[in-house]
């Protein structure tokens, strides 16, 4: 029973911390927690599924909602499947390992629809979500924090939720199995050579993270030691041992990061072995990838997404295609043979360097890549008198800046194709465009990140 004190403090709140309540999960939040209600008061409970009836223990109470954990499953949802990962609950990277993939796709479809309707006030047609062929081992990139355990041994794993305590784990179900083999070998070598490991509290020591990337077409692997020191002792022996055992490693890089914050990568890279980049093939285009450049983590699925974006763009040989937030140029380059000219804009200079080289190695001459903030670059292009009928935008999670939206409206292309990894900001941006002479014709959700809460969406907007 809630105490009198609690009742006195918040008459509307029907739950109390550390108390248990029987509830049924009726919906999911955008971050993959189940939602139950007591007297209309929402409780967020991770690792649950719609239809579960559970006993929940309340762990935190706020003014308008509370958080609970599962203390007992009374009757499980029919969506449930056996979870196949030992560290699933501690890690928090996957929030849907305990439900069928079919149910996960339904949730993601609904989430995109809800965002577009509620935030965007958009009534356009939504197509069925495109699911991923692989729901395991699909990530081509991994970043592992490195630390020292209580026995003085080097460990790698992931941070426990909302903390910087490393839970040792080399086997993530979302990553290629070769990553765990490489990681285990690195830990052995670090222990053997007594490599200096970063201490976050004292801000001393060297290695902070191991970062791995694999190009799935060529199989080439890039290994990156993220370190607070610019040199790595026994670098030659370590690189040799790794390359001898894993010949697919074509690039070993030291990334220097001595900042105190949570940002994983610094801006300086020093190649210790092999090439500065690895090469992949995406949508038939050869691409070189640097450690600092953005590259889609689920490539086969990203290819499907790009194909849809290009289908929406209905390109012709007279078009100048503007690819904003272009990264290493992958979207635009995969459509460059269909247009007169491609102009890509991206803020990271290494990514633009990659984009230029990518155009060159594929012998595409009708390209121009600009390293700048989209805000400034689009204004500049307008001043230059560049005219375009079709703009593709693929912004980061926070969406397009208001100034970018304003310049898009000023540019006035007949079509805008918006790709987004965040349906809520995409819905907001589409709404702004709908208020300024555009209409969302249709949109399609894509699942690039099975088992996690993330979902991508591509939409077609036309000038009316
Ligand atoms: N279209 C690319 C990259 C998409 S991710 C692909 O599919 O691979 C978003 C990209 O936007 C990142 O490469 C990021 O560096 C870039 N970016 C973020 N803010 C930016 C800004 N204000 N101006 C230009 N590029 C930006």
mmCIF file of N, CA and C in Angstrom, residues 108-109 112-113 116 122 124-130 296 301-314 331 390-395 416-424 426-427 430 439-448 455-461:
data_model
loop_
_atom_site.group_PDB
_atom_site.id
_atom_site.type_symbol
_atom_site.label_atom_id
_atom_site.label_comp_id
_atom_site.label_asym_id
_atom_site.label_seq_id
_atom_site.Cartn_x
_atom_site.Cartn_y
_atom_site.Cartn_z
ATOM 1 N N UNK A 108 7.711 -1.229 -35.316
ATOM 2 C CA UNK A 108 8.452 -0.148 -35.979
ATOM 3 C C UNK A 108 7.578 0.558 -37.015
ATOM 4 N N UNK A 109 6.782 -0.229 -37.735
ATOM 5 C CA UNK A 109 5.845 0.358 -38.710
ATOM 6 C C UNK A 109 4.902 1.336 -37.994
ATOM 7 N N UNK A 112 6.651 4.630 -36.797
ATOM 8 C CA UNK A 112 6.850 5.605 -37.874
ATOM 9 C C UNK A 112 5.508 6.269 -38.203
ATOM 10 N N UNK A 113 4.459 5.453 -38.331
ATOM 11 C CA UNK A 113 3.121 5.992 -38.644
ATOM 12 C C UNK A 113 2.670 6.983 -37.572
ATOM 13 N N UNK A 116 4.587 10.274 -37.846
ATOM 14 C CA UNK A 116 4.175 11.084 -39.002
ATOM 15 C C UNK A 116 2.790 11.678 -38.788
ATOM 16 N N UNK A 122 0.818 14.338 -40.928
ATOM 17 C CA UNK A 122 0.925 13.918 -42.331
ATOM 18 C C UNK A 122 -0.016 12.750 -42.573
ATOM 19 N N UNK A 124 -0.178 11.153 -45.657
ATOM 20 C CA UNK A 124 0.202 10.458 -46.887
ATOM 21 C C UNK A 124 0.224 8.948 -46.675
ATOM 22 N N UNK A 125 0.321 8.251 -47.803
ATOM 23 C CA UNK A 125 0.335 6.785 -47.778
ATOM 24 C C UNK A 125 1.648 6.288 -47.154
ATOM 25 N N UNK A 126 1.527 5.343 -46.233
ATOM 26 C CA UNK A 126 2.736 4.695 -45.684
ATOM 27 C C UNK A 126 2.825 3.298 -46.291
ATOM 28 N N UNK A 127 3.995 2.953 -46.818
ATOM 29 C CA UNK A 127 4.180 1.591 -47.344
ATOM 30 C C UNK A 127 4.609 0.662 -46.230
ATOM 31 N N UNK A 128 4.542 -0.641 -46.512
ATOM 32 C CA UNK A 128 4.963 -1.618 -45.511
ATOM 33 C C UNK A 128 6.452 -1.509 -45.248
ATOM 34 N N UNK A 129 6.831 -1.654 -44.007
ATOM 35 C CA UNK A 129 8.237 -1.609 -43.623
ATOM 36 C C UNK A 129 9.024 -2.702 -44.350
ATOM 37 N N UNK A 130 10.246 -2.347 -44.791
ATOM 38 C CA UNK A 130 11.103 -3.325 -45.447
ATOM 39 C C UNK A 130 12.034 -3.924 -44.394
ATOM 40 N N UNK A 296 27.184 3.280 -43.634
ATOM 41 C CA UNK A 296 26.010 2.536 -43.167
ATOM 42 C C UNK A 296 26.437 1.215 -42.527
ATOM 43 N N UNK A 301 21.003 -3.798 -46.335
ATOM 44 C CA UNK A 301 19.729 -3.149 -46.090
ATOM 45 C C UNK A 301 19.776 -1.679 -46.551
ATOM 46 N N UNK A 302 20.934 -1.043 -46.358
ATOM 47 C CA UNK A 302 21.085 0.350 -46.820
ATOM 48 C C UNK A 302 20.976 0.407 -48.343
ATOM 49 N N UNK A 303 21.441 -0.645 -49.023
ATOM 50 C CA UNK A 303 21.331 -0.669 -50.490
ATOM 51 C C UNK A 303 19.865 -0.650 -50.916
ATOM 52 N N UNK A 304 19.027 -1.390 -50.163
ATOM 53 C CA UNK A 304 17.591 -1.395 -50.476
ATOM 54 C C UNK A 304 16.994 0.002 -50.250
ATOM 55 N N UNK A 305 17.439 0.630 -49.175
ATOM 56 C CA UNK A 305 16.953 1.982 -48.845
ATOM 57 C C UNK A 305 17.337 2.993 -49.935
ATOM 58 N N UNK A 306 18.603 2.938 -50.369
ATOM 59 C CA UNK A 306 19.069 3.852 -51.411
ATOM 60 C C UNK A 306 18.268 3.649 -52.700
ATOM 61 N N UNK A 307 18.002 2.365 -52.998
ATOM 62 C CA UNK A 307 17.273 2.041 -54.227
ATOM 63 C C UNK A 307 15.895 2.714 -54.200
ATOM 64 N N UNK A 308 15.258 2.651 -53.043
ATOM 65 C CA UNK A 308 13.942 3.272 -52.892
ATOM 66 C C UNK A 308 14.060 4.791 -53.053
ATOM 67 N N UNK A 309 15.089 5.379 -52.420
ATOM 68 C CA UNK A 309 15.275 6.836 -52.502
ATOM 69 C C UNK A 309 15.440 7.261 -53.962
ATOM 70 N N UNK A 310 16.202 6.476 -54.705
ATOM 71 C CA UNK A 310 16.480 6.831 -56.100
ATOM 72 C C UNK A 310 15.234 6.607 -56.973
ATOM 73 N N UNK A 311 14.480 5.568 -56.630
ATOM 74 C CA UNK A 311 13.203 5.331 -57.330
ATOM 75 C C UNK A 311 12.270 6.543 -57.105
ATOM 76 N N UNK A 312 12.196 7.039 -55.844
ATOM 77 C CA UNK A 312 11.368 8.210 -55.526
ATOM 78 C C UNK A 312 11.838 9.439 -56.304
ATOM 79 N N UNK A 313 13.158 9.545 -56.518
ATOM 80 C CA UNK A 313 13.714 10.746 -57.150
ATOM 81 C C UNK A 313 13.374 10.837 -58.641
ATOM 82 N N UNK A 314 13.040 9.725 -59.268
ATOM 83 C CA UNK A 314 12.706 9.666 -60.719
ATOM 84 C C UNK A 314 13.665 10.564 -61.520
ATOM 85 N N UNK A 331 25.072 7.585 -51.653
ATOM 86 C CA UNK A 331 23.739 7.655 -52.287
ATOM 87 C C UNK A 331 23.853 8.278 -53.675
ATOM 88 N N UNK A 390 15.917 18.254 -57.982
ATOM 89 C CA UNK A 390 15.802 17.139 -57.046
ATOM 90 C C UNK A 390 16.902 17.171 -55.984
ATOM 91 N N UNK A 391 16.469 17.188 -54.729
ATOM 92 C CA UNK A 391 17.413 17.200 -53.604
ATOM 93 C C UNK A 391 17.147 15.986 -52.723
ATOM 94 N N UNK A 392 18.218 15.259 -52.410
ATOM 95 C CA UNK A 392 18.112 14.169 -51.430
ATOM 96 C C UNK A 392 18.754 14.672 -50.141
ATOM 97 N N UNK A 393 18.056 14.541 -49.008
ATOM 98 C CA UNK A 393 18.664 14.912 -47.717
ATOM 99 C C UNK A 393 18.689 13.684 -46.820
ATOM 100 N N UNK A 394 19.801 13.506 -46.111
ATOM 101 C CA UNK A 394 19.945 12.343 -45.217
ATOM 102 C C UNK A 394 20.624 12.822 -43.927
ATOM 103 N N UNK A 395 19.907 13.637 -43.130
ATOM 104 C CA UNK A 395 20.553 14.263 -41.972
ATOM 105 C C UNK A 395 20.799 13.296 -40.815
ATOM 106 N N UNK A 416 11.779 16.544 -53.195
ATOM 107 C CA UNK A 416 12.759 16.355 -52.111
ATOM 108 C C UNK A 416 12.577 14.929 -51.615
ATOM 109 N N UNK A 417 13.680 14.185 -51.547
ATOM 110 C CA UNK A 417 13.609 12.843 -50.954
ATOM 111 C C UNK A 417 14.319 12.932 -49.614
ATOM 112 N N UNK A 418 13.575 12.661 -48.550
ATOM 113 C CA UNK A 418 14.172 12.749 -47.218
ATOM 114 C C UNK A 418 14.414 11.351 -46.662
ATOM 115 N N UNK A 419 15.673 11.097 -46.279
ATOM 116 C CA UNK A 419 16.015 9.834 -45.627
ATOM 117 C C UNK A 419 16.326 10.201 -44.182
ATOM 118 N N UNK A 420 15.850 9.397 -43.237
ATOM 119 C CA UNK A 420 16.112 9.770 -41.849
ATOM 120 C C UNK A 420 16.227 8.543 -40.955
ATOM 121 N N UNK A 421 17.132 8.644 -39.974
ATOM 122 C CA UNK A 421 17.260 7.563 -38.993
ATOM 123 C C UNK A 421 16.467 7.913 -37.735
ATOM 124 N N UNK A 422 15.675 8.981 -37.802
ATOM 125 C CA UNK A 422 14.874 9.368 -36.650
ATOM 126 C C UNK A 422 13.488 9.841 -37.114
ATOM 127 N N UNK A 423 12.476 8.948 -37.026
ATOM 128 C CA UNK A 423 11.155 9.289 -37.571
ATOM 129 C C UNK A 423 10.552 10.545 -36.948
ATOM 130 N N UNK A 424 10.903 10.875 -35.695
ATOM 131 C CA UNK A 424 10.256 12.039 -35.085
ATOM 132 C C UNK A 424 10.792 13.338 -35.697
ATOM 133 N N UNK A 426 12.175 13.519 -38.658
ATOM 134 C CA UNK A 426 11.753 13.491 -40.070
ATOM 135 C C UNK A 426 10.325 14.011 -40.184
ATOM 136 N N UNK A 427 9.459 13.601 -39.252
ATOM 137 C CA UNK A 427 8.059 14.042 -39.274
ATOM 138 C C UNK A 427 7.983 15.558 -39.063
ATOM 139 N N UNK A 430 9.257 17.234 -42.313
ATOM 140 C CA UNK A 430 8.260 17.100 -43.389
ATOM 141 C C UNK A 430 7.107 18.066 -43.141
ATOM 142 N N UNK A 439 4.327 18.601 -50.407
ATOM 143 C CA UNK A 439 3.401 17.600 -49.889
ATOM 144 C C UNK A 439 4.124 16.266 -49.834
ATOM 145 N N UNK A 440 3.977 15.573 -48.705
ATOM 146 C CA UNK A 440 4.535 14.212 -48.639
ATOM 147 C C UNK A 440 3.627 13.327 -49.484
ATOM 148 N N UNK A 441 4.193 12.704 -50.491
ATOM 149 C CA UNK A 441 3.395 11.856 -51.387
ATOM 150 C C UNK A 441 3.271 10.458 -50.785
ATOM 151 N N UNK A 442 4.389 9.904 -50.362
ATOM 152 C CA UNK A 442 4.363 8.611 -49.666
ATOM 153 C C UNK A 442 5.676 8.418 -48.912
ATOM 154 N N UNK A 443 5.676 7.462 -47.982
ATOM 155 C CA UNK A 443 6.914 7.189 -47.236
ATOM 156 C C UNK A 443 6.993 5.699 -46.885
ATOM 157 N N UNK A 444 8.244 5.242 -46.735
ATOM 158 C CA UNK A 444 8.478 3.812 -46.504
ATOM 159 C C UNK A 444 9.463 3.635 -45.343
ATOM 160 N N UNK A 445 9.066 2.939 -44.282
ATOM 161 C CA UNK A 445 10.027 2.628 -43.215
ATOM 162 C C UNK A 445 10.957 1.472 -43.640
ATOM 163 N N UNK A 446 12.180 1.531 -43.181
ATOM 164 C CA UNK A 446 13.166 0.470 -43.439
ATOM 165 C C UNK A 446 13.798 0.076 -42.111
ATOM 166 N N UNK A 447 13.939 -1.216 -41.892
ATOM 167 C CA UNK A 447 14.603 -1.645 -40.662
ATOM 168 C C UNK A 447 16.073 -1.938 -40.954
ATOM 169 N N UNK A 448 16.934 -0.994 -40.600
ATOM 170 C CA UNK A 448 18.374 -1.190 -40.797
ATOM 171 C C UNK A 448 19.040 -1.729 -39.533
ATOM 172 N N UNK A 455 14.872 2.809 -36.228
ATOM 173 C CA UNK A 455 14.204 2.533 -37.502
ATOM 174 C C UNK A 455 14.434 3.722 -38.435
ATOM 175 N N UNK A 456 14.551 3.410 -39.703
ATOM 176 C CA UNK A 456 14.857 4.433 -40.711
ATOM 177 C C UNK A 456 13.604 4.669 -41.564
ATOM 178 N N UNK A 457 13.517 5.831 -42.201
ATOM 179 C CA UNK A 457 12.361 6.085 -43.070
ATOM 180 C C UNK A 457 12.803 6.909 -44.274
ATOM 181 N N UNK A 458 12.213 6.627 -45.431
ATOM 182 C CA UNK A 458 12.490 7.449 -46.612
ATOM 183 C C UNK A 458 11.162 8.002 -47.124
ATOM 184 N N UNK A 459 11.135 9.319 -47.402
ATOM 185 C CA UNK A 459 9.872 9.911 -47.867
ATOM 186 C C UNK A 459 10.069 10.740 -49.121
ATOM 187 N N UNK A 460 9.030 10.746 -49.915
ATOM 188 C CA UNK A 460 9.012 11.542 -51.140
ATOM 189 C C UNK A 460 8.117 12.757 -50.931
ATOM 190 N N UNK A 461 8.705 13.941 -51.136
ATOM 191 C CA UNK A 461 7.919 15.180 -51.069
ATOM 192 C C UNK A 461 7.924 15.838 -52.445
#
